[in-house]
CSV table of C-alpha atoms in Angstrom, one decimal:
chain,number,residue,atom,x,y,z
A,1,MET,CA,-8.1,-39.6,46.8
A,2,ILE,CA,-9.9,-36.8,45.0
A,3,THR,CA,-13.5,-37.6,44.1
A,4,LEU,CA,-15.2,-35.5,41.4
A,5,HIS,CA,-18.7,-34.7,42.6
A,6,SER,CA,-19.9,-32.8,39.6
A,7,ASP,CA,-19.3,-31.6,36.1
A,8,ALA,CA,-18.5,-28.1,37.5
A,9,GLN,CA,-15.8,-29.5,39.7
A,10,ARG,CA,-14.4,-31.5,36.9
A,11,GLY,CA,-14.5,-28.4,34.7
A,12,ARG,CA,-12.6,-26.4,37.2
A,13,LEU,CA,-9.9,-29.0,37.5
A,14,LEU,CA,-9.6,-29.2,33.8
A,15,LEU,CA,-9.4,-25.5,33.6
A,16,LEU,CA,-6.7,-25.4,36.2
A,17,ALA,CA,-4.8,-28.2,34.4
A,18,LEU,CA,-5.2,-26.4,31.1
A,19,VAL,CA,-3.9,-23.1,32.4
A,20,LEU,CA,-1.0,-24.6,34.2
A,21,SER,CA,0.0,-26.9,31.3
A,22,HIS,CA,-0.2,-24.0,28.8
A,23,LEU,CA,1.7,-21.7,31.0
A,24,LEU,CA,4.4,-24.3,31.3
A,25,ILE,CA,4.5,-24.9,27.6
A,26,ILE,CA,4.5,-21.2,26.8
A,27,THR,CA,7.2,-20.5,29.4
A,28,ARG,CA,9.5,-23.2,28.0
A,29,GLN,CA,9.2,-21.5,24.6
A,30,VAL,CA,9.8,-18.0,25.8
A,31,ASP,CA,13.4,-16.7,25.7
A,32,ALA,CA,15.7,-18.4,28.2
A,33,GLY,CA,18.8,-16.2,28.6
A,34,GLY,CA,20.5,-16.9,25.3
A,35,GLY,CA,17.5,-15.8,23.3
A,36,LEU,CA,16.3,-19.4,22.9
A,37,SER,CA,14.0,-21.5,25.0
A,38,LEU,CA,15.4,-24.6,26.6
A,39,LEU,CA,13.4,-26.7,24.2
A,40,GLU,CA,14.6,-24.7,21.2
A,41,ALA,CA,18.2,-24.7,22.4
A,42,SER,CA,18.2,-28.4,22.9
A,43,VAL,CA,16.7,-29.0,19.5
A,44,LEU,CA,19.2,-26.5,18.0
A,45,ASN,CA,22.1,-28.2,19.7
A,46,VAL,CA,21.1,-31.6,18.4
A,47,LEU,CA,20.3,-30.5,14.9
A,48,SER,CA,22.8,-27.8,14.3
A,49,PRO,CA,25.7,-30.1,13.4
A,50,LEU,CA,23.5,-31.7,10.9
A,51,GLN,CA,22.5,-28.3,9.6
A,52,ARG,CA,26.2,-27.2,9.5
A,53,ALA,CA,27.0,-30.3,7.5
A,54,VAL,CA,24.2,-29.7,5.1
A,55,ALA,CA,25.2,-26.0,4.8
A,56,ALA,CA,28.8,-27.1,4.2
A,57,ILE,CA,27.7,-29.5,1.4
A,58,PHE,CA,25.6,-26.8,-0.2
A,59,SER,CA,28.4,-24.3,0.2
A,60,THR,CA,30.9,-26.6,-1.4
A,61,VAL,CA,28.5,-27.5,-4.2
A,62,GLY,CA,27.7,-23.9,-4.7
A,63,ALA,CA,31.4,-23.0,-4.9
A,64,VAL,CA,32.0,-25.7,-7.4
A,65,ALA,CA,29.0,-24.6,-9.4
A,66,ASP,CA,30.2,-21.0,-9.3
A,67,GLY,CA,33.7,-22.1,-10.3
A,68,TYR,CA,32.2,-24.1,-13.2
A,69,VAL,CA,30.1,-21.2,-14.3
A,70,ASN,CA,33.0,-18.8,-14.1
A,71,LEU,CA,35.2,-21.2,-16.0
A,72,ARG,CA,32.5,-21.4,-18.7
A,73,HIS,CA,32.4,-17.7,-18.9
A,74,VAL,CA,36.2,-17.5,-19.1
A,75,ARG,CA,36.2,-20.1,-21.8
A,76,GLU,CA,33.5,-18.2,-23.7
A,77,ASP,CA,35.4,-15.0,-23.2
A,78,ASN,CA,38.6,-16.7,-24.5
A,79,GLN,CA,36.8,-18.0,-27.5
A,80,ARG,CA,35.3,-14.6,-28.2
A,81,LEU,CA,38.6,-12.9,-27.8
A,82,ALA,CA,40.3,-15.5,-30.0
A,83,GLU,CA,37.7,-14.9,-32.7
A,84,ARG,CA,38.1,-11.2,-32.4
A,85,LEU,CA,41.9,-11.6,-32.6
A,86,ARG,CA,41.6,-13.6,-35.8
A,87,ALA,CA,39.2,-11.0,-37.2
A,88,VAL,CA,41.7,-8.2,-36.3
A,89,GLU,CA,44.6,-10.2,-37.8
A,90,ILE,CA,42.6,-10.6,-41.0
A,91,GLU,CA,41.8,-6.9,-41.1
A,92,LEU,CA,45.5,-6.1,-40.4
A,93,SER,CA,46.6,-8.5,-43.2
A,94,GLU,CA,44.1,-6.9,-45.6
A,95,THR,CA,45.3,-3.4,-44.6
A,96,ARG,CA,48.9,-4.5,-45.2
A,97,GLN,CA,48.0,-5.9,-48.5
A,98,MET,CA,46.2,-2.8,-49.5
A,99,ALA,CA,49.2,-0.7,-48.4
A,100,GLN,CA,51.5,-2.9,-50.4
A,101,GLU,CA,49.2,-2.8,-53.4
A,102,ALA,CA,49.0,1.0,-53.1
A,103,GLY,CA,52.8,1.1,-53.1
A,104,ARG,CA,53.1,-1.1,-56.1
A,105,LEU,CA,50.5,0.8,-58.0
A,106,ARG,CA,52.2,4.1,-57.1
A,107,THR,CA,55.5,2.7,-58.5
A,108,LEU,CA,53.6,1.5,-61.6
A,109,LEU,CA,52.0,4.8,-62.1
A,110,ASP,CA,55.4,6.5,-61.7
A,111,LEU,CA,56.8,4.2,-64.4
A,112,ARG,CA,53.8,4.8,-66.6
A,113,ALA,CA,54.2,8.5,-66.3
A,114,SER,CA,57.8,8.3,-67.2
A,115,LEU,CA,57.1,6.3,-70.4
A,116,PRO,CA,56.6,8.3,-73.6
A,117,LEU,CA,53.8,6.1,-74.8
A,118,GLN,CA,50.3,4.8,-74.0
A,119,THR,CA,50.5,1.9,-71.7
A,120,THR,CA,47.9,-0.4,-70.2
A,121,VAL,CA,47.9,-1.6,-66.6
A,122,GLY,CA,47.0,-5.2,-66.3
A,123,GLU,CA,46.4,-7.3,-63.2
A,124,VAL,CA,47.7,-10.8,-63.0
A,125,ILE,CA,44.7,-13.1,-62.7
A,126,ALA,CA,46.4,-16.5,-63.1
A,127,THR,CA,49.8,-18.1,-63.0
A,128,GLU,CA,51.0,-21.6,-63.4
A,129,GLY,CA,51.0,-22.0,-59.6
A,130,VAL,CA,54.7,-22.6,-59.2
A,131,PRO,CA,57.4,-20.1,-58.3
A,132,TRP,CA,59.2,-20.5,-61.6
A,133,ALA,CA,56.0,-20.1,-63.6
A,134,SER,CA,56.9,-19.0,-67.1
A,135,MET,CA,53.4,-18.0,-68.2
A,136,ILE,CA,50.9,-15.6,-66.6
A,137,THR,CA,47.5,-14.4,-67.5
A,138,ILE,CA,46.4,-10.8,-67.1
A,139,ASN,CA,43.0,-9.3,-67.1
A,140,LYS,CA,43.4,-7.1,-70.2
A,141,GLY,CA,43.0,-8.2,-73.8
A,142,SER,CA,42.2,-7.0,-77.3
A,143,GLY,CA,39.1,-5.2,-75.9
A,144,GLN,CA,41.5,-2.9,-74.0
A,145,GLY,CA,43.8,-2.4,-77.0
A,146,LEU,CA,46.3,-5.1,-76.4
A,147,ALA,CA,48.0,-6.8,-79.3
A,148,LEU,CA,50.0,-10.0,-79.9
A,149,ASN,CA,53.7,-9.7,-79.1
A,150,ALA,CA,53.1,-6.6,-77.1
A,151,PRO,CA,55.9,-6.1,-74.5
A,152,VAL,CA,55.0,-6.5,-70.8
A,153,ILE,CA,57.1,-4.8,-68.2
A,154,SER,CA,57.1,-4.1,-64.5
A,155,PRO,CA,58.6,-1.2,-62.6
A,156,THR,CA,61.7,-3.3,-62.0
A,157,GLY,CA,62.3,-4.7,-65.5
A,158,VAL,CA,61.1,-6.5,-68.6
A,159,LEU,CA,58.7,-9.4,-67.9
A,160,GLY,CA,57.8,-10.9,-71.3
A,161,ARG,CA,55.4,-10.6,-74.2
A,162,VAL,CA,51.8,-11.3,-75.0
A,163,ILE,CA,51.5,-14.6,-76.8
A,164,ALA,CA,47.8,-15.3,-76.7
A,165,LEU,CA,45.0,-12.8,-76.8
A,166,GLY,CA,41.4,-12.8,-75.7
A,167,HIS,CA,38.9,-10.0,-75.5
A,168,SER,CA,39.5,-9.3,-71.9
A,169,ALA,CA,42.4,-11.5,-71.0
A,170,ALA,CA,45.9,-12.2,-72.4
A,171,LYS,CA,48.5,-14.8,-71.8
A,172,VAL,CA,52.0,-13.5,-71.3
A,173,GLN,CA,55.2,-15.5,-71.9
A,174,LEU,CA,57.8,-14.5,-69.3
A,175,ILE,CA,61.4,-14.1,-70.4
A,176,ILE,CA,62.4,-16.9,-68.1
A,177,ASP,CA,60.5,-19.4,-70.3
A,178,ARG,CA,62.8,-21.8,-72.0
A,179,ASP,CA,61.4,-20.8,-75.4
A,180,ALA,CA,61.7,-17.1,-74.8
A,181,GLY,CA,64.4,-14.9,-76.1
A,182,VAL,CA,65.2,-11.2,-75.7
A,183,GLY,CA,67.6,-9.1,-77.8
A,184,VAL,CA,69.7,-7.3,-75.2
A,185,LEU,CA,72.9,-5.3,-74.9
A,186,ILE,CA,75.4,-4.6,-72.2
A,187,GLU,CA,74.6,-1.0,-71.4
A,188,ARG,CA,78.2,0.0,-70.6
A,189,SER,CA,80.0,-1.6,-73.5
A,190,ARG,CA,77.1,-1.9,-75.9
A,191,THR,CA,77.9,-5.5,-76.5
A,192,ARG,CA,74.8,-7.3,-78.0
A,193,GLY,CA,73.5,-10.7,-77.2
A,194,VAL,CA,70.4,-12.7,-76.7
A,195,LEU,CA,69.0,-13.5,-73.3
A,196,GLY,CA,67.5,-16.9,-73.3
A,197,GLY,CA,65.1,-18.7,-71.0
A,198,GLN,CA,65.7,-21.7,-68.9
A,199,ARG,CA,64.0,-25.0,-68.2
A,200,PRO,CA,62.3,-24.7,-64.8
A,201,GLU,CA,64.4,-27.5,-63.4
A,202,THR,CA,67.7,-25.8,-64.3
A,203,LEU,CA,66.7,-22.3,-63.2
A,204,SER,CA,68.9,-21.4,-60.3
A,205,ALA,CA,67.8,-20.0,-57.0
A,206,GLN,CA,68.8,-16.5,-58.2
A,207,GLY,CA,66.9,-17.0,-61.4
A,208,GLU,CA,70.0,-16.5,-63.6
A,209,LEU,CA,69.4,-16.6,-67.3
A,210,PRO,CA,72.1,-17.3,-69.9
A,211,LEU,CA,73.2,-14.4,-72.1
A,212,LYS,CA,74.2,-16.0,-75.4
A,213,TYR,CA,76.4,-15.0,-78.2
A,214,ILE,CA,78.8,-12.8,-76.2
A,215,PRO,CA,82.2,-12.8,-77.9
A,216,ALA,CA,85.1,-14.0,-75.9
A,217,LEU,CA,86.8,-10.7,-76.2
A,218,ALA,CA,83.7,-8.7,-75.3
A,219,ASP,CA,84.0,-6.2,-72.4
A,220,VAL,CA,81.6,-7.8,-69.9
A,221,VAL,CA,82.0,-7.8,-66.1
A,222,VAL,CA,79.8,-8.8,-63.2
A,223,GLY,CA,77.4,-6.1,-62.3
A,224,ASP,CA,77.0,-4.7,-65.8
A,225,ALA,CA,73.4,-3.5,-66.6
A,226,VAL,CA,71.7,-5.4,-69.3
A,227,VAL,CA,69.0,-3.6,-71.4
A,228,THR,CA,66.8,-4.5,-74.4
A,229,SER,CA,68.5,-3.8,-77.7
A,230,GLY,CA,65.3,-3.6,-79.8
A,231,LEU,CA,66.7,-5.9,-82.4
A,232,ASP,CA,64.2,-8.7,-81.7
A,233,GLN,CA,61.4,-6.4,-83.0
A,234,ILE,CA,59.4,-7.1,-79.9
A,235,PHE,CA,60.8,-5.1,-77.0
A,236,PRO,CA,61.6,-1.4,-77.5
A,237,LYS,CA,65.3,-0.5,-77.0
A,238,GLY,CA,66.6,0.6,-73.6
A,239,LEU,CA,64.3,-1.3,-71.2
A,240,MET,CA,66.0,-2.6,-68.1
A,241,VAL,CA,66.4,-6.4,-68.1
A,242,GLY,CA,68.9,-7.2,-65.3
A,243,HIS,CA,72.5,-7.3,-64.3
A,244,VAL,CA,75.4,-9.6,-65.2
A,245,SER,CA,75.9,-12.0,-62.3
A,246,ARG,CA,78.5,-14.4,-63.6
A,247,VAL,CA,81.0,-14.4,-66.4
A,248,GLN,CA,83.0,-17.5,-67.4
A,249,ALA,CA,85.5,-18.4,-70.1
A,250,GLY,CA,83.2,-20.6,-72.1
A,251,THR,CA,84.4,-21.7,-75.6
A,252,ALA,CA,87.2,-20.2,-77.6
A,253,LEU,CA,84.8,-17.9,-79.4
A,254,LEU,CA,82.2,-17.1,-76.8
A,255,LYS,CA,81.9,-16.2,-73.2
A,256,GLU,CA,79.5,-17.8,-70.8
A,257,VAL,CA,77.6,-14.9,-69.2
A,258,TRP,CA,74.7,-15.2,-66.8
A,259,VAL,CA,72.2,-12.4,-66.1
A,260,THR,CA,70.0,-12.1,-63.1
A,261,PRO,CA,66.7,-10.4,-64.2
A,262,SER,CA,65.8,-7.3,-62.3
A,263,ALA,CA,62.1,-8.2,-62.4
A,264,ARG,CA,60.7,-10.3,-59.6
A,265,PHE,CA,58.7,-13.1,-61.4
A,266,ASP,CA,57.5,-14.7,-58.2
A,267,GLN,CA,55.8,-11.5,-56.9
A,268,LEU,CA,53.9,-10.4,-60.0
A,269,GLU,CA,50.5,-8.8,-59.4
A,270,GLU,CA,50.3,-5.8,-61.7
A,271,VAL,CA,52.1,-5.3,-65.0
A,272,LEU,CA,52.3,-2.6,-67.7
A,273,VAL,CA,51.6,-3.6,-71.3
A,274,LEU,CA,53.3,-1.5,-73.9
A,275,PRO,CA,52.0,-1.0,-77.5
A,276,LYS,CA,53.3,-3.4,-80.1
A,277,LEU,CA,56.8,-2.5,-81.3
A,278,ASP,CA,55.9,-1.2,-84.7
A,279,GLU,CA,53.8,1.4,-82.8
A,280,THR,CA,56.5,2.1,-80.2
A,281,PRO,CA,59.4,4.5,-80.5
A,282,SER,CA,62.8,3.6,-79.1
A,283,PHE,CA,63.7,5.0,-75.8
A,284,PRO,CA,66.5,7.5,-75.8
A,285,SER,CA,67.9,6.1,-72.6
A,286,THR,CA,67.4,3.2,-70.3
A,287,VAL,CA,64.1,3.1,-68.5
A,288,GLN,CA,64.5,1.7,-65.0
Z,1,MET,CA,-19.2,-38.9,17.9
Z,2,LYS,CA,-18.7,-35.6,19.8
Z,3,ILE,CA,-15.1,-35.6,19.0
Z,4,ALA,CA,-15.8,-36.2,15.3
Z,5,TRP,CA,-18.2,-33.3,15.2
Z,6,VAL,CA,-15.7,-31.0,16.9
Z,7,ALA,CA,-13.0,-32.2,14.5
Z,8,LEU,CA,-15.2,-31.5,11.6
Z,9,ALA,CA,-16.1,-28.1,12.9
Z,10,LEU,CA,-12.4,-27.2,13.5
Z,11,ALA,CA,-11.5,-28.5,10.0
Z,12,THR,CA,-14.3,-26.3,8.5
Z,13,ALA,CA,-12.9,-23.3,10.6
Z,14,LEU,CA,-9.5,-24.0,9.3
Z,15,LEU,CA,-10.7,-24.1,5.8
Z,16,VAL,CA,-12.6,-20.8,6.2
Z,17,GLN,CA,-9.7,-19.1,7.9
Z,18,THR,CA,-7.3,-20.3,5.2
Z,19,SER,CA,-9.6,-19.2,2.5
Z,20,ILE,CA,-10.0,-15.7,4.0
Z,21,SER,CA,-6.2,-15.5,4.4
Z,22,LEU,CA,-5.7,-16.3,0.8
Z,23,LEU,CA,-8.6,-14.4,-0.7
Z,24,ALA,CA,-8.7,-11.3,1.5
Z,25,PRO,CA,-5.5,-11.2,3.6
Z,26,GLY,CA,-6.4,-7.7,5.0
Z,27,TYR,CA,-9.6,-9.0,6.6
Z,28,ALA,CA,-8.3,-12.3,7.9
Z,29,ARG,CA,-7.9,-10.9,11.4
Z,30,LEU,CA,-11.5,-9.6,11.5
Z,31,VAL,CA,-13.0,-13.1,11.4
Z,32,ASP,CA,-12.3,-15.9,13.8
Z,33,PRO,CA,-14.2,-19.1,12.9
Z,34,PHE,CA,-12.4,-21.0,15.6
Z,35,LEU,CA,-13.9,-18.7,18.2
Z,36,LEU,CA,-17.3,-19.5,16.8
Z,37,VAL,CA,-16.7,-23.2,17.1
Z,38,LEU,CA,-15.8,-23.1,20.8
Z,39,ILE,CA,-18.5,-20.6,21.7
Z,40,TYR,CA,-21.2,-22.8,20.1
Z,41,ARG,CA,-19.6,-25.8,21.9
Z,42,GLY,CA,-19.6,-24.0,25.2
Z,43,LEU,CA,-23.2,-22.7,24.9
Z,44,ALA,CA,-24.5,-26.1,23.7
Z,45,TYR,CA,-22.6,-28.5,26.0
Z,46,GLY,CA,-21.2,-26.6,29.0
Z,47,GLU,CA,-17.9,-25.5,30.4
Z,48,THR,CA,-16.0,-28.7,30.0
Z,49,GLU,CA,-16.9,-29.1,26.4
Z,50,GLY,CA,-16.2,-25.4,25.8
Z,51,LEU,CA,-12.8,-25.7,27.5
Z,52,LEU,CA,-11.7,-28.7,25.5
Z,53,ALA,CA,-13.0,-27.4,22.2
Z,54,GLY,CA,-11.4,-24.0,22.9
Z,55,ALA,CA,-8.0,-25.6,23.7
Z,56,ALA,CA,-8.2,-27.7,20.6
Z,57,ALA,CA,-9.2,-24.7,18.4
Z,58,GLY,CA,-6.5,-22.5,19.9
Z,59,TRP,CA,-3.8,-25.1,19.2
Z,60,VAL,CA,-4.9,-25.6,15.6
Z,61,GLN,CA,-5.0,-21.8,15.1
Z,62,ASP,CA,-1.6,-21.4,16.8
Z,63,ILE,CA,0.0,-24.1,14.7
Z,64,HIS,CA,-1.4,-22.9,11.4
Z,65,PHE,CA,-1.7,-19.1,11.9
Z,66,GLY,CA,0.2,-18.4,15.1
Z,67,GLY,CA,3.7,-16.9,15.7
Z,68,ARG,CA,6.7,-18.5,17.2
Z,69,ILE,CA,5.1,-19.2,20.6
Z,70,ILE,CA,2.7,-22.1,20.4
Z,71,GLY,CA,0.0,-22.4,23.1
Z,72,ILE,CA,-1.1,-18.9,23.8
Z,73,GLY,CA,-4.1,-19.3,21.5
Z,74,GLY,CA,-4.9,-22.7,23.1
Z,75,LEU,CA,-4.8,-21.1,26.6
Z,76,VAL,CA,-6.9,-18.1,25.6
Z,77,LYS,CA,-9.5,-20.0,23.7
Z,78,GLY,CA,-9.6,-22.7,26.4
Z,79,VAL,CA,-10.4,-20.1,29.1
Z,80,ILE,CA,-13.0,-18.4,26.9
Z,81,GLY,CA,-14.6,-21.8,26.1
Z,82,TYR,CA,-14.8,-22.5,29.8
Z,83,LEU,CA,-16.3,-19.1,30.6
Z,84,VAL,CA,-18.8,-19.3,27.8
Z,85,GLY,CA,-19.7,-22.8,28.8
Z,86,LEU,CA,-20.1,-21.6,32.4
Z,87,LEU,CA,-22.5,-18.9,31.2
Z,88,GLY,CA,-24.4,-21.3,29.0
Z,89,SER,CA,-24.9,-23.7,31.9
Z,90,ARG,CA,-26.1,-21.0,34.3
Z,91,PHE,CA,-28.2,-18.9,31.9
Z,92,VAL,CA,-30.5,-19.5,29.0
Z,93,ILE,CA,-28.7,-18.0,26.1
Z,94,SER,CA,-30.8,-19.0,23.1
Z,95,GLY,CA,-32.1,-15.6,22.0
Z,96,ILE,CA,-30.4,-13.7,19.2
Z,97,GLY,CA,-29.6,-10.7,21.4
Z,98,SER,CA,-28.0,-12.7,24.2
Z,99,ARG,CA,-26.0,-14.7,21.7
Z,100,LEU,CA,-24.8,-11.6,20.0
Z,101,LEU,CA,-23.8,-10.2,23.3
Z,102,VAL,CA,-21.9,-13.4,24.3
Z,103,LEU,CA,-20.2,-13.5,20.9
Z,104,CYS,CA,-19.2,-9.9,21.2
Z,105,VAL,CA,-17.9,-10.2,24.7
Z,106,ALA,CA,-16.1,-13.4,23.9
Z,107,SER,CA,-14.5,-11.9,20.8
Z,108,LEU,CA,-13.3,-8.9,22.8
Z,109,LEU,CA,-12.0,-11.1,25.6
Z,110,ASP,CA,-10.2,-13.2,23.0
Z,111,VAL,CA,-8.3,-10.2,21.8
Z,112,LEU,CA,-7.7,-8.7,25.2
Z,113,ILE,CA,-6.5,-11.9,26.9
Z,114,TYR,CA,-4.3,-12.8,23.9
Z,115,GLU,CA,-2.6,-9.4,23.9
Z,116,TRP,CA,-2.2,-9.4,27.7
Z,117,LEU,CA,-0.5,-12.8,27.5
Z,118,THR,CA,1.8,-11.7,24.7
Z,119,LEU,CA,2.7,-8.7,26.7
Z,120,ALA,CA,3.2,-10.8,29.8
Z,121,PHE,CA,5.5,-13.3,28.0
Z,122,ASP,CA,7.1,-10.5,26.0
Z,123,VAL,CA,6.3,-12.2,22.7
Z,124,GLY,CA,5.9,-9.0,20.8
Z,125,ALA,CA,2.9,-10.0,18.7
Z,126,GLU,CA,1.3,-7.4,16.4
Z,127,ARG,CA,-1.5,-5.6,18.3
Z,128,LEU,CA,-4.9,-5.1,16.9
Z,129,PRO,CA,-6.1,-1.5,16.9
Z,130,LEU,CA,-9.2,-0.8,19.0
Z,131,ASP,CA,-11.5,0.0,16.1
Z,132,LEU,CA,-10.5,-3.3,14.4
Z,133,THR,CA,-11.0,-5.1,17.7
Z,134,LEU,CA,-14.6,-3.7,17.9
Z,135,TRP,CA,-15.2,-4.5,14.2
Z,136,ARG,CA,-13.9,-8.0,14.8
Z,137,ALA,CA,-16.3,-8.4,17.7
Z,138,LEU,CA,-19.3,-7.2,15.7
Z,139,ILE,CA,-18.4,-9.3,12.6
Z,140,ASN,CA,-17.8,-12.5,14.7
Z,141,ALA,CA,-21.1,-11.9,16.6
Z,142,ALA,CA,-23.1,-11.5,13.3
Z,143,LEU,CA,-21.4,-14.5,11.7
Z,144,GLY,CA,-21.7,-16.6,14.9
Z,145,ALA,CA,-25.4,-15.9,15.5
Z,146,SER,CA,-26.3,-16.7,11.9
Z,147,SER,CA,-24.2,-19.8,11.7
Z,148,PHE,CA,-25.5,-21.0,15.0
Z,149,ALA,CA,-29.0,-20.7,13.7
Z,150,LEU,CA,-28.1,-22.6,10.6
Z,151,VAL,CA,-26.4,-25.4,12.5
Z,152,GLU,CA,-29.3,-25.7,14.9
Z,153,ARG,CA,-31.8,-25.8,12.1
Z,154,HIS,CA,-29.9,-28.8,10.7
Z,155,LEU,CA,-29.2,-30.5,14.0
Z,156,ARG,CA,-32.6,-29.6,15.5
Z,157,ARG,CA,-31.0,-29.2,18.7
Z,158,GLU,CA,-31.3,-26.2,21.0
Z,159,PRO,CA,-28.4,-25.1,23.2
Z,160,ARG,CA,-29.0,-25.3,26.8
């Protein structure tokens, strides 16, 4: 048995113990072959599966989070592109409309230039809201020189006449209105008649109008051009109205003749208003 | 009671070292309050007290400020505590000059033994340049001598 005789002896033993224990502790921490001390390697081996599991969980959660973030970005991109596509479609539609409007106006200007009288271009600002609308409102009125019963035409044919007049707007009765009537003649045979309107419910899909008072012996065939006769004191003579689309026997004295107007009443946007007839000369030939 | 005083001194050293590390990181290595604790302990109470205080101080320092190898600081400071305690028990080291000398030598030994051990164990710790080692010894000596005087004034106890 070791007996400690003094503090000095005890101190030396303590020093020895301290040095040895520390050397042992340090040695166990210093690299042992694989770059890790035995203590660290043991701790690592025990804890690494847990660390791997935690890492796998974080990796999975991270991947899901990344996927969600990416999905959100894709969705945002999709929404943005869809909005852009809608905007481009609207721009394209507007461009097309402008091109169509330019084409119509060019046609209208050509017609206007071909007419030997002062005309007024009007824009349709209101209709009755149905395809067979028989009344339209234009943005020109007495302030722009329009008069009651002034003829209204389009590049494709006669449209109607002004029946109500405001300072800057006018109401136009179309020739398809059941109360309308236009003095016309068959251009080829010079047979006169009256083109009447139709009730909306009886208007056919082709928009045929009855040509009244055509004698049974008159020379009328399908396809004949029908122009204004000027006898109604409203429309100047020689304006294009339409073509004969149907000819039937009718009564003993009269034929049943149907005319398809050349004007497109369902696509009206711009019109030409002519001066009132007493100010208008007759046309030497048909204006088409 | 002795242990409580040692624990309080080490806690104070830890606080001082942490404060220096935060406030002036560049100068943290020039001051070693743990070294001052073990030197005072060794001078005042002999080699056993110096040894134990040094080991404790070294471990606290290793754990809080050391590298990946724990224990080198404990070993170094334990040995220094023992040596200082041995000196304190053999000689009268109460004058300012002798204390400054002991503090300087202990501080130099602290660095030298530490670096020798890190080389021996191939730990690869950052080495302190010679000029900084000398500055460290002087600063620790000045701080130690003044702090020992303050402590003794309060405790009214002279080291042996």
